[in-house]
PDB file of C-alpha atoms in Angstrom:
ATOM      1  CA  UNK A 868      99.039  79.924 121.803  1.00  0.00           C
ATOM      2  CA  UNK A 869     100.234  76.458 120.661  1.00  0.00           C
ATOM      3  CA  UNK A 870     101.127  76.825 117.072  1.00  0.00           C
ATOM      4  CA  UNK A 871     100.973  72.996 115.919  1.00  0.00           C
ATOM      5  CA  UNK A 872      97.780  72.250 113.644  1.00  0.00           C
ATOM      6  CA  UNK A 873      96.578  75.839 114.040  1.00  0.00           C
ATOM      7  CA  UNK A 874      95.301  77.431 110.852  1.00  0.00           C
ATOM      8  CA  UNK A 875      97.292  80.569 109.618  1.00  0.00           C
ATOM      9  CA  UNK A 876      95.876  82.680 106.809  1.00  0.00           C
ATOM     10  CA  UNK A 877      98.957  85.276 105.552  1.00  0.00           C
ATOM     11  CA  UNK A 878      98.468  87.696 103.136  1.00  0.00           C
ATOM     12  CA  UNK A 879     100.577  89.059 100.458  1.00  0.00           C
ATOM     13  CA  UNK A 880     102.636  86.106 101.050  1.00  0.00           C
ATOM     14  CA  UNK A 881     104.572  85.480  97.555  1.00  0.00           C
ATOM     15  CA  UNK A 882     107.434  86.872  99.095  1.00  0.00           C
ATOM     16  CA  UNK A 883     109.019  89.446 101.457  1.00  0.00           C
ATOM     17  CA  UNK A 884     107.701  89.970 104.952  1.00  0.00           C
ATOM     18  CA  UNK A 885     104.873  87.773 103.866  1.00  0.00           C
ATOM     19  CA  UNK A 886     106.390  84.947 102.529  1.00  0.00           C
ATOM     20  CA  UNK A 887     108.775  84.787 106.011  1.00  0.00           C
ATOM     21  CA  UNK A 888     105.927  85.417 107.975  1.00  0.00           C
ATOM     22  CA  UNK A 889     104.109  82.203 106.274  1.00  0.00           C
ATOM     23  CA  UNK A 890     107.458  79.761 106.578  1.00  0.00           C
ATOM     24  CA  UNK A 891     107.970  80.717 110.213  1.00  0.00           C
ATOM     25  CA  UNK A 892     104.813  79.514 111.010  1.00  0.00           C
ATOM     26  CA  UNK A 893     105.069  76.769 109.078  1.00  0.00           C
ATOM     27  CA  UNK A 894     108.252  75.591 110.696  1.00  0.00           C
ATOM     28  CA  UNK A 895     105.552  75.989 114.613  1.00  0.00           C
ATOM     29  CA  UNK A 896     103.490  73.652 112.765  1.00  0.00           C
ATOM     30  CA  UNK A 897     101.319  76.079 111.516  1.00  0.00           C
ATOM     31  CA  UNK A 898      98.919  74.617 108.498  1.00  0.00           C
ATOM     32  CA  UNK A 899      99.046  77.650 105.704  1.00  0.00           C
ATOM     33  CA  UNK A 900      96.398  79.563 103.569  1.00  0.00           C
ATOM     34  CA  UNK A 901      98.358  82.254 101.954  1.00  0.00           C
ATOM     35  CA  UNK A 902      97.491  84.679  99.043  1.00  0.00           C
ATOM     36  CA  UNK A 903      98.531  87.104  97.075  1.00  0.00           C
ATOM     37  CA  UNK A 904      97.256  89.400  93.570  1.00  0.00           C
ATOM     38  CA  UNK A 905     100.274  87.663  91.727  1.00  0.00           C
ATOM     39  CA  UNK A 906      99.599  84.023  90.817  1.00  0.00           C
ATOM     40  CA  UNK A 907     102.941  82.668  89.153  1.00  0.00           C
ATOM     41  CA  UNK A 908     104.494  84.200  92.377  1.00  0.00           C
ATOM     42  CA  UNK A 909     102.020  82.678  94.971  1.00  0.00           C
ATOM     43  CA  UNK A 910     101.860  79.437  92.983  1.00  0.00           C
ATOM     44  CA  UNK A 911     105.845  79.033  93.447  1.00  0.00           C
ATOM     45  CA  UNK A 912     105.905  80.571  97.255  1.00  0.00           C
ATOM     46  CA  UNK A 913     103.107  77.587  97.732  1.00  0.00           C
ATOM     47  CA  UNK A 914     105.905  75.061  96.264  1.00  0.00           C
ATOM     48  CA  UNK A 915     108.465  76.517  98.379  1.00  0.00           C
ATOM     49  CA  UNK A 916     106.548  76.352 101.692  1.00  0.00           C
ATOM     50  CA  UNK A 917     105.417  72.200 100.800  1.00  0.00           C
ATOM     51  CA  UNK A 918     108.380  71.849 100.161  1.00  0.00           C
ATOM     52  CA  UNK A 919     109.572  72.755 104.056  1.00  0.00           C
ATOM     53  CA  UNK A 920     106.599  70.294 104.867  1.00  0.00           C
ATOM     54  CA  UNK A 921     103.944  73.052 105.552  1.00  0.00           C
ATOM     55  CA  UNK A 922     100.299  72.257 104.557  1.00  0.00           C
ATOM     56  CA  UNK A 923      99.516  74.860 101.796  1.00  0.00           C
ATOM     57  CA  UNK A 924      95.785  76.160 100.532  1.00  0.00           C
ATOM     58  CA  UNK A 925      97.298  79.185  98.057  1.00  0.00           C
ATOM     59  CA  UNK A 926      94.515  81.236  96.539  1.00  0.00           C
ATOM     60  CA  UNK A 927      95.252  84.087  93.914  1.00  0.00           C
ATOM     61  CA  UNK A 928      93.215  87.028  95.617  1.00  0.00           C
ATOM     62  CA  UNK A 929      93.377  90.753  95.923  1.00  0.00           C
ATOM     63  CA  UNK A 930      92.448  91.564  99.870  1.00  0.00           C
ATOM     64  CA  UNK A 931      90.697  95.233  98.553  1.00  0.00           C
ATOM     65  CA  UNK A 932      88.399  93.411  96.230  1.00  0.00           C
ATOM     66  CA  UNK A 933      85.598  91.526  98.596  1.00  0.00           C
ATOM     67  CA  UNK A 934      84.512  89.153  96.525  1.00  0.00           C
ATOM     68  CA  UNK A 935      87.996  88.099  96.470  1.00  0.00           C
ATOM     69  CA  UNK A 936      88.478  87.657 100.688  1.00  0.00           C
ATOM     70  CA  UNK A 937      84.706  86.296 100.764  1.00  0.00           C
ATOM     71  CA  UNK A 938      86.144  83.290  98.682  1.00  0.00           C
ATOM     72  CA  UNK A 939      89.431  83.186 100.377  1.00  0.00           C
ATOM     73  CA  UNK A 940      87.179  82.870 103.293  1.00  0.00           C
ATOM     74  CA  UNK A 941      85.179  80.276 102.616  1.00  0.00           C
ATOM     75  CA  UNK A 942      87.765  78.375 101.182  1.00  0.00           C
ATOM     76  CA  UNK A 943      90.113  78.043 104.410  1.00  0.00           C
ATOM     77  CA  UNK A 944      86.209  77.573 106.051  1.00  0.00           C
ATOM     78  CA  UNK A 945      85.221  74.572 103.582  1.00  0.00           C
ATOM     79  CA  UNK A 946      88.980  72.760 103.690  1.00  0.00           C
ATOM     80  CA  UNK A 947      90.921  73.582 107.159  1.00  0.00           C
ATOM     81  CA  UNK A 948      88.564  74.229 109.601  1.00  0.00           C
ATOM     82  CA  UNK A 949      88.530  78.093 109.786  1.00  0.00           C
ATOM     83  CA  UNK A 950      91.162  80.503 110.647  1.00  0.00           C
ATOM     84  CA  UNK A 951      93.144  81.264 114.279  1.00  0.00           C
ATOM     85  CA  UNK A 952      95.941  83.732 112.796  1.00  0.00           C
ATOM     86  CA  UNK A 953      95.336  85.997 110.214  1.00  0.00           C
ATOM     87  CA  UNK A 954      98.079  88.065 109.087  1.00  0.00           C
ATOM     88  CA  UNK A 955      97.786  91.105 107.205  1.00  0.00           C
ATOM     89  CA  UNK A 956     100.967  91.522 105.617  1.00  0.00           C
ATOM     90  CA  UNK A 957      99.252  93.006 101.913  1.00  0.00           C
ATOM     91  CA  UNK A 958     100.601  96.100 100.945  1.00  0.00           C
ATOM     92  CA  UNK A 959     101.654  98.764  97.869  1.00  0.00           C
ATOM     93  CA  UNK A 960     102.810 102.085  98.258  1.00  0.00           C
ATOM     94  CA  UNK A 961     103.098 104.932  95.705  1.00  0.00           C
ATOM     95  CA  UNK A 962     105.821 107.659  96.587  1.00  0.00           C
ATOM     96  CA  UNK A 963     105.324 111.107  95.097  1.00  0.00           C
ATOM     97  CA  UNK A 964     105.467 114.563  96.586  1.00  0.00           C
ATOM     98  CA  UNK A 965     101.365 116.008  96.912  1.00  0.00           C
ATOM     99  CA  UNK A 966     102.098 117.546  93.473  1.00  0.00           C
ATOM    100  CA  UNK A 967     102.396 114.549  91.828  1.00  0.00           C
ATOM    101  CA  UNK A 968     100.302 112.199  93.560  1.00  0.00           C
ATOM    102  CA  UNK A 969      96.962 111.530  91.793  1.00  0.00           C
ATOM    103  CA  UNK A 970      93.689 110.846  93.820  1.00  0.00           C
ATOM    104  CA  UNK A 971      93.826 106.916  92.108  1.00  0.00           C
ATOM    105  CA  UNK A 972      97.035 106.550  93.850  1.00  0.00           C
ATOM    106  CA  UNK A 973      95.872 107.628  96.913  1.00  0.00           C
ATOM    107  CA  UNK A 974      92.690 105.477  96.560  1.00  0.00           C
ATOM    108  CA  UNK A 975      94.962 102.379  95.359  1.00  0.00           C
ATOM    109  CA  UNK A 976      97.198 102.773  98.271  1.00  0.00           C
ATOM    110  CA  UNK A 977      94.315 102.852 100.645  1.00  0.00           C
ATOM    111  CA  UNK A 978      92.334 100.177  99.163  1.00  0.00           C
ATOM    112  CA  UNK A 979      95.116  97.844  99.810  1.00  0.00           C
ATOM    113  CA  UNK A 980      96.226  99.081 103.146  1.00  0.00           C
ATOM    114  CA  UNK A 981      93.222  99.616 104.973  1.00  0.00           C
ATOM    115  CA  UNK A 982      90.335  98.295 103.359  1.00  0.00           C
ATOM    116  CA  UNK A 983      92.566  94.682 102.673  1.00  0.00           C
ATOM    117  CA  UNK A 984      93.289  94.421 106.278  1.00  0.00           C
ATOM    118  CA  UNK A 985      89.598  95.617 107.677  1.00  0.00           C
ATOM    119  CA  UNK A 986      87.862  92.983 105.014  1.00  0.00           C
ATOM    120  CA  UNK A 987      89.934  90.140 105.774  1.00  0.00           C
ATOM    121  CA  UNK A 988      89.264  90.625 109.618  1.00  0.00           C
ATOM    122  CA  UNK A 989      85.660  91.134 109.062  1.00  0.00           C
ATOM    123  CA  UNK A 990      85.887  87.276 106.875  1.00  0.00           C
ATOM    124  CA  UNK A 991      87.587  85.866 109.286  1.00  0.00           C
ATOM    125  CA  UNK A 992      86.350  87.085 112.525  1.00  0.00           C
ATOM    126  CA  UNK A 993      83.005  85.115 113.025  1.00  0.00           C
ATOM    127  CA  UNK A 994      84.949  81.928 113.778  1.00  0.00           C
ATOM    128  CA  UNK A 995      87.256  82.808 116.029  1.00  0.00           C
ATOM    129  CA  UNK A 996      84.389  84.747 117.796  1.00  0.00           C
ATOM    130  CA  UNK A 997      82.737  81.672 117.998  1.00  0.00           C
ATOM    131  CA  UNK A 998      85.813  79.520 119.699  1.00  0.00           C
ATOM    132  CA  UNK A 999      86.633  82.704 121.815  1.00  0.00           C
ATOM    133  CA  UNK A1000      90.266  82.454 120.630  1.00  0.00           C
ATOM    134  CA  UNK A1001      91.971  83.919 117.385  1.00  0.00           C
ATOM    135  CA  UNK A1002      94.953  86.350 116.644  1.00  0.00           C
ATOM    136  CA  UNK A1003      95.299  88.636 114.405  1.00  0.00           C
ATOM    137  CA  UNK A1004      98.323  90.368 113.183  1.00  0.00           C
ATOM    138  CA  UNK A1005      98.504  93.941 111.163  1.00  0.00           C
ATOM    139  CA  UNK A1006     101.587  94.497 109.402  1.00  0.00           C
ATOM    140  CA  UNK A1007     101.619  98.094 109.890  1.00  0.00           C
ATOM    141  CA  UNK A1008     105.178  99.978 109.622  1.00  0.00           C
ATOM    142  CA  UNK A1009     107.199 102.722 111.253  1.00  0.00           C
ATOM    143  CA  UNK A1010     105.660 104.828 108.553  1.00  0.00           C
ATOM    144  CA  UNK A1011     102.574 104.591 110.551  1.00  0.00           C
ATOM    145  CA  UNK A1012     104.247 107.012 113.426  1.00  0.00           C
ATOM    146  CA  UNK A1013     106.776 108.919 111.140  1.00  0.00           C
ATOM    147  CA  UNK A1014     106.555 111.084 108.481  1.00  0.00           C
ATOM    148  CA  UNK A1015     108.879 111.812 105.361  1.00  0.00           C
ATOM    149  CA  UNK A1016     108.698 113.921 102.307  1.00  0.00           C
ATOM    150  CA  UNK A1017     106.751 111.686  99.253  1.00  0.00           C
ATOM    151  CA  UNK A1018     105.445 109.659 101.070  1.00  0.00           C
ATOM    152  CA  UNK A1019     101.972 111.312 101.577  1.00  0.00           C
ATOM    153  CA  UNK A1020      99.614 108.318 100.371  1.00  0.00           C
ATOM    154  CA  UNK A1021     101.732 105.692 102.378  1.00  0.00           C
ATOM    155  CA  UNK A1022     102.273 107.675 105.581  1.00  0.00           C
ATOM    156  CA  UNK A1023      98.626 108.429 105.555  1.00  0.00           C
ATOM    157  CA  UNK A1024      97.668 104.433 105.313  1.00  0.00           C
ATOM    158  CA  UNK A1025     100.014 103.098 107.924  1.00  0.00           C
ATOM    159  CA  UNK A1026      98.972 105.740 110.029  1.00  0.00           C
ATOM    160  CA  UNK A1027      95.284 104.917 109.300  1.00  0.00           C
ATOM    161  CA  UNK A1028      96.459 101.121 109.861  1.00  0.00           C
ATOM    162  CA  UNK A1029      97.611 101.419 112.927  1.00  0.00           C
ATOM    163  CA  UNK A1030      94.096 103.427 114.400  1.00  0.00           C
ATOM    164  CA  UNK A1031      92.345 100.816 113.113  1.00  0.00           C
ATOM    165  CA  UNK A1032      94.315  97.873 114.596  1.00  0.00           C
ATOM    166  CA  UNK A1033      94.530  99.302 117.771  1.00  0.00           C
ATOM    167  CA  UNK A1034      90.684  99.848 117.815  1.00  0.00           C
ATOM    168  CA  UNK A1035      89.781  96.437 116.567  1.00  0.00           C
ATOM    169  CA  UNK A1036      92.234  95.294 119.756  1.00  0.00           C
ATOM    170  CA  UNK A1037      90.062  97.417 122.068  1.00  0.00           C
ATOM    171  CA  UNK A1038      86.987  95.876 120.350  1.00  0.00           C
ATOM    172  CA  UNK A1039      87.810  92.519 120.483  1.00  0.00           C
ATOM    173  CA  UNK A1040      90.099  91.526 123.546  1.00  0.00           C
ATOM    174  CA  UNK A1041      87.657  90.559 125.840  1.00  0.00           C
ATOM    175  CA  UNK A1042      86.407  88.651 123.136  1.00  0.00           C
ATOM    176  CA  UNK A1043      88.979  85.894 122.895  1.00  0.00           C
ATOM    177  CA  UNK A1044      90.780  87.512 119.979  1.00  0.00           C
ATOM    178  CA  UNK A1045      94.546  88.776 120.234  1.00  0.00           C
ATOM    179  CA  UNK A1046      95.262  91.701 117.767  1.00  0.00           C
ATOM    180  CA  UNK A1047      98.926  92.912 117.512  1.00  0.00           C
ATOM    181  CA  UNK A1048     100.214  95.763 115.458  1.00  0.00           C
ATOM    182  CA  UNK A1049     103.959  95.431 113.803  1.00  0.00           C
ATOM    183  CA  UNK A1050     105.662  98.444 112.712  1.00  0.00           C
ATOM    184  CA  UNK A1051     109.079  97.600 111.196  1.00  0.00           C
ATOM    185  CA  UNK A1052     111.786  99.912 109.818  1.00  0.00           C
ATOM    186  CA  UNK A1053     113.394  99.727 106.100  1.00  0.00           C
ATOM    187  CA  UNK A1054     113.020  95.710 105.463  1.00  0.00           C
ATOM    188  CA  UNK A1055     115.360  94.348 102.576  1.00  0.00           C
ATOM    189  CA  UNK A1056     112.653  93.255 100.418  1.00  0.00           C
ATOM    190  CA  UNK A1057     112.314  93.628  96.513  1.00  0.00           C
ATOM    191  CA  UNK A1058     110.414  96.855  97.379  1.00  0.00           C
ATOM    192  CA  UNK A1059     113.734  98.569  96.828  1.00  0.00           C
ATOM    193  CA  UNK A1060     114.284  96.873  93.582  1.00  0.00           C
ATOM    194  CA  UNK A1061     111.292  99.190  91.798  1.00  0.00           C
ATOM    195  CA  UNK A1062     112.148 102.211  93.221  1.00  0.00           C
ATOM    196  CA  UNK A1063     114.817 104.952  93.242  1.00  0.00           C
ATOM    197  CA  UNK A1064     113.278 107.412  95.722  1.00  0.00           C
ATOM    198  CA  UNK A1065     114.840 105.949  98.307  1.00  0.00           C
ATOM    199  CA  UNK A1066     118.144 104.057  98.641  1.00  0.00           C
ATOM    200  CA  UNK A1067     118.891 102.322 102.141  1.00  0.00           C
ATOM    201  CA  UNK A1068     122.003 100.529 102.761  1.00  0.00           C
ATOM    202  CA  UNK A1069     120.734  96.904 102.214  1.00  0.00           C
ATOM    203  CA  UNK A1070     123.361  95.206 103.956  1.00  0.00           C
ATOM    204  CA  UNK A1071     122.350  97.043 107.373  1.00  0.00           C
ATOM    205  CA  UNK A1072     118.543  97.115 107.008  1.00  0.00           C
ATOM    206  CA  UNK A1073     115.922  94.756 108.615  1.00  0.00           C
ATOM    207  CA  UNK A1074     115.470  91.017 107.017  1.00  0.00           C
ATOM    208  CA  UNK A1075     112.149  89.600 106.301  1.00  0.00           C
ATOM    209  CA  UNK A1076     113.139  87.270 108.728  1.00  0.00           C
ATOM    210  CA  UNK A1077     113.562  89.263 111.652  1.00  0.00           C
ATOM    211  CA  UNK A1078     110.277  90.541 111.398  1.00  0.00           C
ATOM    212  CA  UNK A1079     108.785  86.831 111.112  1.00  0.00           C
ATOM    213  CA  UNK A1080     110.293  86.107 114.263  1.00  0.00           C
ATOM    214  CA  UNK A1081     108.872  89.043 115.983  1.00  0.00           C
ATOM    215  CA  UNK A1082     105.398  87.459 114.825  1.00  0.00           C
ATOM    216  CA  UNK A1083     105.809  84.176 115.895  1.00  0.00           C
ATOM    217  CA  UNK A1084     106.788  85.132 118.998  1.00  0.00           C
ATOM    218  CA  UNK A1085     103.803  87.530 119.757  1.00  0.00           C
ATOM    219  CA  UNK A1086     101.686  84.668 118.470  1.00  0.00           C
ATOM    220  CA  UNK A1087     102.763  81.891 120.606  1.00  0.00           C
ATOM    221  CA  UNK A1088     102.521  84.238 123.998  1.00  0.00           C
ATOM    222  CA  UNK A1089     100.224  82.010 126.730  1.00  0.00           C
ATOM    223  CA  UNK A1090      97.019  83.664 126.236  1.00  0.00           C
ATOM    224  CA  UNK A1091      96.549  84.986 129.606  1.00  0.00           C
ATOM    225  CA  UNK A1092      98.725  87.991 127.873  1.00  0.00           C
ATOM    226  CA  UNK A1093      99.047  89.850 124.803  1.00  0.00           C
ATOM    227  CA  UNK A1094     101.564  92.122 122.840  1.00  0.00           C
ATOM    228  CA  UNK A1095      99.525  94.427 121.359  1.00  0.00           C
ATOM    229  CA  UNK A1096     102.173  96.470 119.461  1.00  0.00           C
ATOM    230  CA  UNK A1097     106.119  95.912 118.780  1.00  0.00           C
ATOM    231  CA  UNK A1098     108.166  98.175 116.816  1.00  0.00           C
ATOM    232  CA  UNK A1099     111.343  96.428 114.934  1.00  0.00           C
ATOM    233  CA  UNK A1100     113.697  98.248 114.120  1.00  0.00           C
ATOM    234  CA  UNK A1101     117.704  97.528 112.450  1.00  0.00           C
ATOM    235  CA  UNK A1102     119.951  97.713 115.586  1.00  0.00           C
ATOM    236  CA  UNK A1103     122.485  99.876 113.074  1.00  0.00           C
ATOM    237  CA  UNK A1104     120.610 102.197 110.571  1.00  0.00           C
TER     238      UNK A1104
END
């Protein structure tokens, strides 16, 4: 796919994988609709990204809430034309062992996960249905294939991420529509700034950036072919 002048909604974009995801594709030419639950955070991603020359639409919106993607919809609709990459990068997490888990965090955790990504592809769908040519990318995460002690509500959305990517791929490839499913490792993001469960060496874990350029590159593959799922991992962990 040519990346100049296409239309890239990213999710979750205020910063992290998100925000990299957005400014790669802004640097292909990409024109941005980006959004995030956090408004003082999206408003000054939005500077940052205009500020790289990127065409910005930034939209406070939480992707589990469908009112909220409707708009977002209909927005990017009513003032770019409609969507040809949507990337679900939104995402929480709440690490406990079963014991201390509650069933709000579990329903939190999947509301954002799974619902997010399944409502913003359901909003965005009908017009690249109609042009027979869209791509869609699910920020998934090695969590999705892997398990680890507390991290019962997480582990059980990526892993409920990834069925439902790879069945929206069968569903819609010979439809025009690309899906691809990204599982990184550990990514240096501010993630590790909230939590103590967990304590990777930051220096040798994935950047947001690396993952970004996994993306692009998936995304601007000649559309005869498709990735359909890429693992990134640190090459020393």
């Amino acid at each position: 796919m040519e990346l100049t002048d296409r239309v890239a909604v990213v999710t979750g974009a205020s910063r992290g994988i998100g925000f990299a995801v957005a400014h790669a594709l802004g640097r292909e030419g990409c024109r941005l609709a980006i959004c995030s639950r956090t408004r003082d955070e999206l408003e000054g991603a939005a500077e940052r990204l205009a500020g790289s020359g990127s065409e910005v639409l930034a939209m406070p919106a939480d992707v589990a809430v469908e009112e909220d993607v409707e708009r977002l919809a209909q927005r990017v609709r009513e003032e770019m034309g409609g969507a040809d990459i949507l990337v679900n990068n939104a995402g929480i997490t709440r690490f406990g062992a079963i014991d201390e888990l509650t069933a709000r965090d579990l329903d939190e955790v999947l509301a954002t996960n799974v619902r997010g990504p399944f409502l913003c592809a359901r909003a965005f769908l009908p017009g690249m249905l109609e042009r027979e040519d869209g791509v869609i990318v699910n920020i998934a995460s090695l969590a999705g294939k892997n398990f680890f002690a507390g991290g019962a509500a997480y582990v059980a959305s990526k892993h409920a991420l990834v069925g439902l990517s790879k069945s929206m791929m069968l569903d819609l490839r010979s439809r025009g529509v690309r899906v691809l499913t990204v599982l990184p490792g550990s990514v240096d993001t501010a993630f590790f700034d909230t939590q103590d469960r967990f304590d990777p060496d930051r220096d040798r874990i994935l950047r947001p950036e690396t993952v970004a350029e996994a993306v692009v590159e998936a995304v601007r593959l000649s559309d005869r072919g498709t990735v359909s799922e890429i693992e990134v991992r640190p090459v020393n962990p």
